[in-house]
PDB file of C-alpha atoms in Angstrom:
ATOM      1  CA  UNK A 277      -1.525-190.434 120.375  1.00  0.00           C
ATOM      2  CA  UNK A 278      -1.109-193.550 122.457  1.00  0.00           C
ATOM      3  CA  UNK A 279       0.317-195.425 119.449  1.00  0.00           C
ATOM      4  CA  UNK A 280       2.760-192.604 118.665  1.00  0.00           C
ATOM      5  CA  UNK A 281       3.940-192.546 122.299  1.00  0.00           C
ATOM      6  CA  UNK A 282       4.460-196.310 122.288  1.00  0.00           C
ATOM      7  CA  UNK A 283       6.437-196.083 119.044  1.00  0.00           C
ATOM      8  CA  UNK A 284       8.614-193.332 120.473  1.00  0.00           C
ATOM      9  CA  UNK A 285       9.286-195.385 123.600  1.00  0.00           C
ATOM     10  CA  UNK A 286      10.103-198.450 121.485  1.00  0.00           C
ATOM     11  CA  UNK A 287      12.556-196.448 119.356  1.00  0.00           C
ATOM     12  CA  UNK A 288      14.200-194.987 122.456  1.00  0.00           C
ATOM     13  CA  UNK A 289      14.555-198.445 123.985  1.00  0.00           C
ATOM     14  CA  UNK A 290      16.032-199.865 120.782  1.00  0.00           C
ATOM     15  CA  UNK A 291      18.528-197.021 120.529  1.00  0.00           C
ATOM     16  CA  UNK A 292      19.533-197.560 124.133  1.00  0.00           C
ATOM     17  CA  UNK A 293      19.994-201.310 123.574  1.00  0.00           C
ATOM     18  CA  UNK A 294      22.056-200.669 120.435  1.00  0.00           C
ATOM     19  CA  UNK A 295      24.286-198.278 122.350  1.00  0.00           C
ATOM     20  CA  UNK A 296      24.767-200.924 125.059  1.00  0.00           C
ATOM     21  CA  UNK A 297      25.804-203.524 122.470  1.00  0.00           C
ATOM     22  CA  UNK A 298      28.332-201.112 120.940  1.00  0.00           C
ATOM     23  CA  UNK A 299      29.854-200.343 124.346  1.00  0.00           C
ATOM     24  CA  UNK A 300      29.952-204.063 125.261  1.00  0.00           C
ATOM     25  CA  UNK A 301      31.653-204.966 121.974  1.00  0.00           C
ATOM     26  CA  UNK A 302      34.197-202.183 122.401  1.00  0.00           C
ATOM     27  CA  UNK A 303      34.933-203.320 125.951  1.00  0.00           C
ATOM     28  CA  UNK A 304      35.336-206.974 124.853  1.00  0.00           C
ATOM     29  CA  UNK A 305      37.669-205.956 122.027  1.00  0.00           C
ATOM     30  CA  UNK A 306      39.804-203.935 124.402  1.00  0.00           C
ATOM     31  CA  UNK A 307      39.965-206.820 126.876  1.00  0.00           C
ATOM     32  CA  UNK A 308      40.976-209.275 124.111  1.00  0.00           C
ATOM     33  CA  UNK A 309      43.718-206.965 122.905  1.00  0.00           C
ATOM     34  CA  UNK A 310      45.001-206.543 126.445  1.00  0.00           C
ATOM     35  CA  UNK A 311      45.096-210.325 126.881  1.00  0.00           C
ATOM     36  CA  UNK A 312      46.881-210.831 123.561  1.00  0.00           C
ATOM     37  CA  UNK A 313      49.380-208.095 124.356  1.00  0.00           C
ATOM     38  CA  UNK A 314      50.087-209.561 127.801  1.00  0.00           C
ATOM     39  CA  UNK A 315      50.881-212.949 126.192  1.00  0.00           C
ATOM     40  CA  UNK A 316      52.721-211.513 123.191  1.00  0.00           C
ATOM     41  CA  UNK A 317      56.145-212.156 124.711  1.00  0.00           C
ATOM     42  CA  UNK A 318      55.479-215.696 125.992  1.00  0.00           C
ATOM     43  CA  UNK A 319      55.642-218.984 124.087  1.00  0.00           C
ATOM     44  CA  UNK A 320      54.270-222.322 125.311  1.00  0.00           C
ATOM     45  CA  UNK A 321      56.652-225.118 124.285  1.00  0.00           C
ATOM     46  CA  UNK A 322      55.885-228.815 124.730  1.00  0.00           C
ATOM     47  CA  UNK A 323      58.708-230.978 126.054  1.00  0.00           C
ATOM     48  CA  UNK A 324      59.070-234.738 125.454  1.00  0.00           C
ATOM     49  CA  UNK A 325      59.443-235.855 129.054  1.00  0.00           C
ATOM     50  CA  UNK A 326      58.325-235.205 132.615  1.00  0.00           C
ATOM     51  CA  UNK A 327      61.502-236.826 133.949  1.00  0.00           C
ATOM     52  CA  UNK A 328      64.986-235.469 134.631  1.00  0.00           C
ATOM     53  CA  UNK A 329      66.298-237.012 131.402  1.00  0.00           C
ATOM     54  CA  UNK A 330      69.733-235.489 130.728  1.00  0.00           C
ATOM     55  CA  UNK A 331      69.000-234.765 127.055  1.00  0.00           C
ATOM     56  CA  UNK A 332      65.716-233.039 127.948  1.00  0.00           C
ATOM     57  CA  UNK A 333      67.257-230.957 130.733  1.00  0.00           C
ATOM     58  CA  UNK A 334      70.012-229.776 128.391  1.00  0.00           C
ATOM     59  CA  UNK A 335      67.524-229.086 125.606  1.00  0.00           C
ATOM     60  CA  UNK A 336      65.391-226.963 127.916  1.00  0.00           C
ATOM     61  CA  UNK A 337      68.388-224.880 128.936  1.00  0.00           C
ATOM     62  CA  UNK A 338      69.443-224.274 125.330  1.00  0.00           C
ATOM     63  CA  UNK A 339      65.965-223.410 124.023  1.00  0.00           C
ATOM     64  CA  UNK A 340      65.157-221.147 126.975  1.00  0.00           C
ATOM     65  CA  UNK A 341      68.358-219.206 126.286  1.00  0.00           C
ATOM     66  CA  UNK A 342      67.432-218.831 122.595  1.00  0.00           C
ATOM     67  CA  UNK A 343      64.088-217.262 123.450  1.00  0.00           C
ATOM     68  CA  UNK A 344      65.622-215.051 126.150  1.00  0.00           C
ATOM     69  CA  UNK A 345      68.144-213.730 123.608  1.00  0.00           C
ATOM     70  CA  UNK A 346      65.167-212.793 121.397  1.00  0.00           C
ATOM     71  CA  UNK A 347      63.315-211.038 124.212  1.00  0.00           C
ATOM     72  CA  UNK A 348      60.769-213.830 124.673  1.00  0.00           C
ATOM     73  CA  UNK A 349      59.722-215.917 127.663  1.00  0.00           C
ATOM     74  CA  UNK A 350      58.994-219.654 127.684  1.00  0.00           C
ATOM     75  CA  UNK A 351      56.372-221.648 129.509  1.00  0.00           C
ATOM     76  CA  UNK A 352      57.256-225.345 129.227  1.00  0.00           C
ATOM     77  CA  UNK A 353      54.455-227.891 129.010  1.00  0.00           C
ATOM     78  CA  UNK A 354      55.893-231.193 130.305  1.00  0.00           C
ATOM     79  CA  UNK A 355      54.037-234.216 128.936  1.00  0.00           C
ATOM     80  CA  UNK A 356      54.979-237.772 127.836  1.00  0.00           C
ATOM     81  CA  UNK A 357      57.164-237.958 124.740  1.00  0.00           C
ATOM     82  CA  UNK A 358      54.584-239.101 122.184  1.00  0.00           C
ATOM     83  CA  UNK A 359      51.949-236.711 123.481  1.00  0.00           C
ATOM     84  CA  UNK A 360      54.342-233.741 123.386  1.00  0.00           C
ATOM     85  CA  UNK A 361      54.936-233.843 119.649  1.00  0.00           C
ATOM     86  CA  UNK A 362      51.284-234.709 118.944  1.00  0.00           C
ATOM     87  CA  UNK A 363      50.125-231.636 120.862  1.00  0.00           C
ATOM     88  CA  UNK A 364      52.489-229.436 118.870  1.00  0.00           C
ATOM     89  CA  UNK A 365      51.332-231.043 115.611  1.00  0.00           C
ATOM     90  CA  UNK A 366      47.713-230.307 116.608  1.00  0.00           C
ATOM     91  CA  UNK A 367      48.498-226.611 117.228  1.00  0.00           C
ATOM     92  CA  UNK A 368      48.099-226.946 120.994  1.00  0.00           C
ATOM     93  CA  UNK A 369      51.419-225.205 121.673  1.00  0.00           C
ATOM     94  CA  UNK A 370      53.779-222.677 120.104  1.00  0.00           C
ATOM     95  CA  UNK A 371      56.389-225.323 119.361  1.00  0.00           C
ATOM     96  CA  UNK A 372      58.172-228.541 120.327  1.00  0.00           C
ATOM     97  CA  UNK A 373      61.410-228.632 122.283  1.00  0.00           C
ATOM     98  CA  UNK A 374      63.504-230.790 119.948  1.00  0.00           C
ATOM     99  CA  UNK A 375      62.885-233.582 117.424  1.00  0.00           C
ATOM    100  CA  UNK A 376      64.591-235.136 114.431  1.00  0.00           C
ATOM    101  CA  UNK A 377      62.707-234.573 111.123  1.00  0.00           C
ATOM    102  CA  UNK A 378      61.496-238.178 110.837  1.00  0.00           C
ATOM    103  CA  UNK A 379      59.703-237.807 114.186  1.00  0.00           C
ATOM    104  CA  UNK A 380      57.489-234.929 112.940  1.00  0.00           C
ATOM    105  CA  UNK A 381      54.611-235.508 110.525  1.00  0.00           C
ATOM    106  CA  UNK A 382      55.193-233.953 107.123  1.00  0.00           C
ATOM    107  CA  UNK A 383      51.873-232.098 107.070  1.00  0.00           C
ATOM    108  CA  UNK A 384      52.200-230.740 110.611  1.00  0.00           C
ATOM    109  CA  UNK A 385      52.106-226.928 111.069  1.00  0.00           C
ATOM    110  CA  UNK A 386      55.638-227.011 112.505  1.00  0.00           C
ATOM    111  CA  UNK A 387      58.760-225.376 111.095  1.00  0.00           C
ATOM    112  CA  UNK A 388      62.362-226.134 112.154  1.00  0.00           C
ATOM    113  CA  UNK A 389      64.917-223.458 112.907  1.00  0.00           C
ATOM    114  CA  UNK A 390      67.364-222.730 110.103  1.00  0.00           C
ATOM    115  CA  UNK A 391      70.096-224.762 111.806  1.00  0.00           C
ATOM    116  CA  UNK A 392      69.947-227.858 114.051  1.00  0.00           C
ATOM    117  CA  UNK A 393      70.695-227.762 117.766  1.00  0.00           C
ATOM    118  CA  UNK A 394      73.010-230.755 117.379  1.00  0.00           C
ATOM    119  CA  UNK A 395      73.223-234.202 115.821  1.00  0.00           C
ATOM    120  CA  UNK A 396      71.080-236.754 117.649  1.00  0.00           C
ATOM    121  CA  UNK A 397      72.367-240.320 117.779  1.00  0.00           C
ATOM    122  CA  UNK A 398      70.368-243.296 118.984  1.00  0.00           C
ATOM    123  CA  UNK A 399      72.816-245.748 120.522  1.00  0.00           C
ATOM    124  CA  UNK A 400      72.726-249.122 122.291  1.00  0.00           C
ATOM    125  CA  UNK A 401      73.976-249.236 125.867  1.00  0.00           C
ATOM    126  CA  UNK A 402      75.450-252.510 127.180  1.00  0.00           C
ATOM    127  CA  UNK A 403      77.164-253.996 130.203  1.00  0.00           C
ATOM    128  CA  UNK A 404      80.888-254.333 129.516  1.00  0.00           C
ATOM    129  CA  UNK A 405      80.800-258.077 130.178  1.00  0.00           C
ATOM    130  CA  UNK A 406      78.835-258.747 126.992  1.00  0.00           C
ATOM    131  CA  UNK A 407      80.654-260.039 123.940  1.00  0.00           C
ATOM    132  CA  UNK A 408      81.404-257.997 120.829  1.00  0.00           C
ATOM    133  CA  UNK A 409      79.029-260.259 118.916  1.00  0.00           C
ATOM    134  CA  UNK A 410      76.179-259.334 121.253  1.00  0.00           C
ATOM    135  CA  UNK A 411      76.964-255.662 120.827  1.00  0.00           C
ATOM    136  CA  UNK A 412      76.794-255.906 117.067  1.00  0.00           C
ATOM    137  CA  UNK A 413      73.560-257.865 116.792  1.00  0.00           C
ATOM    138  CA  UNK A 414      70.298-256.916 118.503  1.00  0.00           C
ATOM    139  CA  UNK A 415      68.217-259.748 117.029  1.00  0.00           C
ATOM    140  CA  UNK A 416      66.398-261.779 119.643  1.00  0.00           C
ATOM    141  CA  UNK A 417      67.568-259.554 122.503  1.00  0.00           C
ATOM    142  CA  UNK A 418      65.596-258.067 125.389  1.00  0.00           C
ATOM    143  CA  UNK A 419      65.699-254.407 124.429  1.00  0.00           C
ATOM    144  CA  UNK A 420      64.769-251.550 126.739  1.00  0.00           C
ATOM    145  CA  UNK A 421      63.826-248.185 125.256  1.00  0.00           C
ATOM    146  CA  UNK A 422      62.148-244.896 126.066  1.00  0.00           C
ATOM    147  CA  UNK A 423      58.419-245.070 125.468  1.00  0.00           C
ATOM    148  CA  UNK A 424      56.977-242.514 123.041  1.00  0.00           C
ATOM    149  CA  UNK A 425      59.955-241.876 120.761  1.00  0.00           C
ATOM    150  CA  UNK A 426      58.967-242.548 117.138  1.00  0.00           C
ATOM    151  CA  UNK A 427      62.552-243.193 116.034  1.00  0.00           C
ATOM    152  CA  UNK A 428      62.706-246.461 118.014  1.00  0.00           C
ATOM    153  CA  UNK A 429      60.469-248.307 115.553  1.00  0.00           C
ATOM    154  CA  UNK A 430      62.991-247.737 112.749  1.00  0.00           C
ATOM    155  CA  UNK A 431      65.705-249.811 114.448  1.00  0.00           C
ATOM    156  CA  UNK A 432      63.806-252.352 116.565  1.00  0.00           C
ATOM    157  CA  UNK A 433      64.287-255.976 115.349  1.00  0.00           C
ATOM    158  CA  UNK A 434      61.060-257.901 114.751  1.00  0.00           C
ATOM    159  CA  UNK A 435      62.048-260.723 117.080  1.00  0.00           C
ATOM    160  CA  UNK A 436      63.200-258.524 119.961  1.00  0.00           C
ATOM    161  CA  UNK A 437      61.530-258.559 123.368  1.00  0.00           C
ATOM    162  CA  UNK A 438      60.503-254.936 123.870  1.00  0.00           C
ATOM    163  CA  UNK A 439      60.654-253.347 127.330  1.00  0.00           C
ATOM    164  CA  UNK A 440      59.293-249.781 127.403  1.00  0.00           C
ATOM    165  CA  UNK A 441      60.385-247.440 130.205  1.00  0.00           C
ATOM    166  CA  UNK A 442      59.887-243.772 131.025  1.00  0.00           C
ATOM    167  CA  UNK A 443      63.527-242.678 131.339  1.00  0.00           C
ATOM    168  CA  UNK A 444      67.160-243.707 130.977  1.00  0.00           C
ATOM    169  CA  UNK A 445      67.562-244.136 134.730  1.00  0.00           C
ATOM    170  CA  UNK A 446      65.092-247.030 134.620  1.00  0.00           C
ATOM    171  CA  UNK A 447      66.956-248.456 131.633  1.00  0.00           C
ATOM    172  CA  UNK A 448      70.262-248.312 133.508  1.00  0.00           C
ATOM    173  CA  UNK A 449      68.681-250.035 136.511  1.00  0.00           C
ATOM    174  CA  UNK A 450      67.206-252.813 134.337  1.00  0.00           C
ATOM    175  CA  UNK A 451      70.509-253.239 132.520  1.00  0.00           C
ATOM    176  CA  UNK A 452      72.483-253.409 135.755  1.00  0.00           C
ATOM    177  CA  UNK A 453      70.122-256.088 137.122  1.00  0.00           C
ATOM    178  CA  UNK A 454      70.320-258.021 133.810  1.00  0.00           C
ATOM    179  CA  UNK A 455      66.584-257.685 133.199  1.00  0.00           C
ATOM    180  CA  UNK A 456      67.370-256.446 129.678  1.00  0.00           C
ATOM    181  CA  UNK A 457      70.294-257.174 127.343  1.00  0.00           C
ATOM    182  CA  UNK A 458      70.587-253.716 125.810  1.00  0.00           C
ATOM    183  CA  UNK A 459      69.152-250.246 126.316  1.00  0.00           C
ATOM    184  CA  UNK A 460      68.406-247.915 123.416  1.00  0.00           C
ATOM    185  CA  UNK A 461      68.772-244.240 124.243  1.00  0.00           C
ATOM    186  CA  UNK A 462      70.114-240.944 122.961  1.00  0.00           C
ATOM    187  CA  UNK A 463      73.882-240.682 123.030  1.00  0.00           C
ATOM    188  CA  UNK A 464      73.902-237.841 125.601  1.00  0.00           C
ATOM    189  CA  UNK A 465      71.869-239.945 128.027  1.00  0.00           C
ATOM    190  CA  UNK A 466      74.084-242.970 127.346  1.00  0.00           C
ATOM    191  CA  UNK A 467      77.215-240.885 127.982  1.00  0.00           C
ATOM    192  CA  UNK A 468      75.751-239.686 131.257  1.00  0.00           C
ATOM    193  CA  UNK A 469      74.884-243.267 132.251  1.00  0.00           C
ATOM    194  CA  UNK A 470      78.421-244.443 131.459  1.00  0.00           C
ATOM    195  CA  UNK A 471      79.942-241.454 133.288  1.00  0.00           C
ATOM    196  CA  UNK A 472      78.239-242.622 136.485  1.00  0.00           C
ATOM    197  CA  UNK A 473      78.469-246.355 135.671  1.00  0.00           C
ATOM    198  CA  UNK A 474      81.943-247.052 134.194  1.00  0.00           C
ATOM    199  CA  UNK A 475      81.029-250.731 133.805  1.00  0.00           C
ATOM    200  CA  UNK A 476      78.760-249.923 130.867  1.00  0.00           C
ATOM    201  CA  UNK A 477      79.649-249.600 127.197  1.00  0.00           C
ATOM    202  CA  UNK A 478      78.132-247.672 124.292  1.00  0.00           C
ATOM    203  CA  UNK A 479      77.745-249.310 120.891  1.00  0.00           C
ATOM    204  CA  UNK A 480      77.840-247.732 117.436  1.00  0.00           C
ATOM    205  CA  UNK A 481      74.936-245.387 116.551  1.00  0.00           C
ATOM    206  CA  UNK A 482      71.901-247.160 115.095  1.00  0.00           C
ATOM    207  CA  UNK A 483      70.353-243.922 113.853  1.00  0.00           C
ATOM    208  CA  UNK A 484      71.837-240.471 113.309  1.00  0.00           C
ATOM    209  CA  UNK A 485      69.963-237.296 112.379  1.00  0.00           C
ATOM    210  CA  UNK A 486      70.040-233.512 112.912  1.00  0.00           C
ATOM    211  CA  UNK A 487      67.997-232.402 115.912  1.00  0.00           C
ATOM    212  CA  UNK A 488      65.872-229.262 115.490  1.00  0.00           C
ATOM    213  CA  UNK A 489      63.778-226.989 117.646  1.00  0.00           C
ATOM    214  CA  UNK A 490      60.332-226.722 116.013  1.00  0.00           C
ATOM    215  CA  UNK A 491      58.156-223.603 115.885  1.00  0.00           C
ATOM    216  CA  UNK A 492      54.436-223.475 115.084  1.00  0.00           C
ATOM    217  CA  UNK A 493      53.899-221.788 111.722  1.00  0.00           C
ATOM    218  CA  UNK A 494      51.848-219.033 113.391  1.00  0.00           C
ATOM    219  CA  UNK A 495      55.136-218.006 115.083  1.00  0.00           C
ATOM    220  CA  UNK A 496      57.202-218.148 111.901  1.00  0.00           C
ATOM    221  CA  UNK A 497      58.454-214.606 112.487  1.00  0.00           C
ATOM    222  CA  UNK A 498      60.388-215.903 115.539  1.00  0.00           C
ATOM    223  CA  UNK A 499      62.556-218.211 113.434  1.00  0.00           C
ATOM    224  CA  UNK A 500      65.195-215.749 112.102  1.00  0.00           C
ATOM    225  CA  UNK A 501      66.053-214.421 115.562  1.00  0.00           C
ATOM    226  CA  UNK A 502      65.990-217.851 117.223  1.00  0.00           C
ATOM    227  CA  UNK A 503      68.202-219.311 114.473  1.00  0.00           C
ATOM    228  CA  UNK A 504      70.673-216.448 114.819  1.00  0.00           C
ATOM    229  CA  UNK A 505      70.759-216.889 118.604  1.00  0.00           C
ATOM    230  CA  UNK A 506      71.401-220.625 118.229  1.00  0.00           C
ATOM    231  CA  UNK A 507      74.185-220.014 115.723  1.00  0.00           C
ATOM    232  CA  UNK A 508      75.835-217.614 118.190  1.00  0.00           C
ATOM    233  CA  UNK A 509      75.546-220.150 121.037  1.00  0.00           C
ATOM    234  CA  UNK A 510      77.210-222.802 118.878  1.00  0.00           C
ATOM    235  CA  UNK A 511      79.979-220.477 117.667  1.00  0.00           C
ATOM    236  CA  UNK A 512      80.853-219.430 121.223  1.00  0.00           C
ATOM    237  CA  UNK A 513      80.861-223.032 122.463  1.00  0.00           C
ATOM    238  CA  UNK A 514      77.896-222.439 124.798  1.00  0.00           C
ATOM    239  CA  UNK A 515      75.888-225.348 123.381  1.00  0.00           C
ATOM    240  CA  UNK A 516      78.835-227.735 123.736  1.00  0.00           C
ATOM    241  CA  UNK A 517      79.444-226.527 127.305  1.00  0.00           C
ATOM    242  CA  UNK A 518      75.828-227.176 128.325  1.00  0.00           C
ATOM    243  CA  UNK A 519      75.971-230.689 126.875  1.00  0.00           C
ATOM    244  CA  UNK A 520      79.245-231.449 128.647  1.00  0.00           C
ATOM    245  CA  UNK A 521      78.040-230.143 132.008  1.00  0.00           C
ATOM    246  CA  UNK A 522      74.736-231.983 131.663  1.00  0.00           C
ATOM    247  CA  UNK A 523      76.456-235.294 130.950  1.00  0.00           C
ATOM    248  CA  UNK A 524      78.730-234.909 133.973  1.00  0.00           C
ATOM    249  CA  UNK A 525      76.018-233.633 136.334  1.00  0.00           C
ATOM    250  CA  UNK A 526      74.826-235.623 139.332  1.00  0.00           C
ATOM    251  CA  UNK A 527      71.877-237.884 138.413  1.00  0.00           C
ATOM    252  CA  UNK A 528      68.634-237.510 140.391  1.00  0.00           C
ATOM    253  CA  UNK A 529      68.149-239.825 143.392  1.00  0.00           C
TER     254      UNK A 529
END
């Protein structure tokens, strides 16, 4: 009798514990679904700079508008340039703000939109007083550039003195004080620098490539809508307007 009673108690306890596990699992599943649903309309996008770089500011405005047109929100993750694309390549974000194809690893889980945002041009920025010969030949020069951009290595002469900086505003300051002979930067940032410093000149592009917004392959379903939104912004002149206003905007103090 005692053994039968103990067995009955053991069975009752086991049934109760099993019921608890089922309820706990159901509750956890519901909580996970609620969390996923609450984040379903938000995308975390890495950006290649923590500065007020003109090209980055413009890029953020364009990409935010694309997602808004598709009913999605953006949370930007501002980190240094090299780290930004590496985080996206390692699936630590839902995408990367904007890169040329050569700056993204071929085996990365990143997909570009169907059309580019614009054409990116890497250009040299000089003081006007330099000769045409100096503008056409970077060999042996003191060259300032933005740290973390993979495209720089493709155009940097072997015998150049490399001076890495965090933004174009530092490059302009170094150039104005003759600490460097030339600054390498994106054309939009160079145009902004020249707009506020008429004594500077922009050389011919050293590298030219389409610039894409990149989406993690787990968000591939976003691409058709985002591409369509970008195409509309370009057709209406909205993209061009944002670039123009960004170039002519007041630089940070």
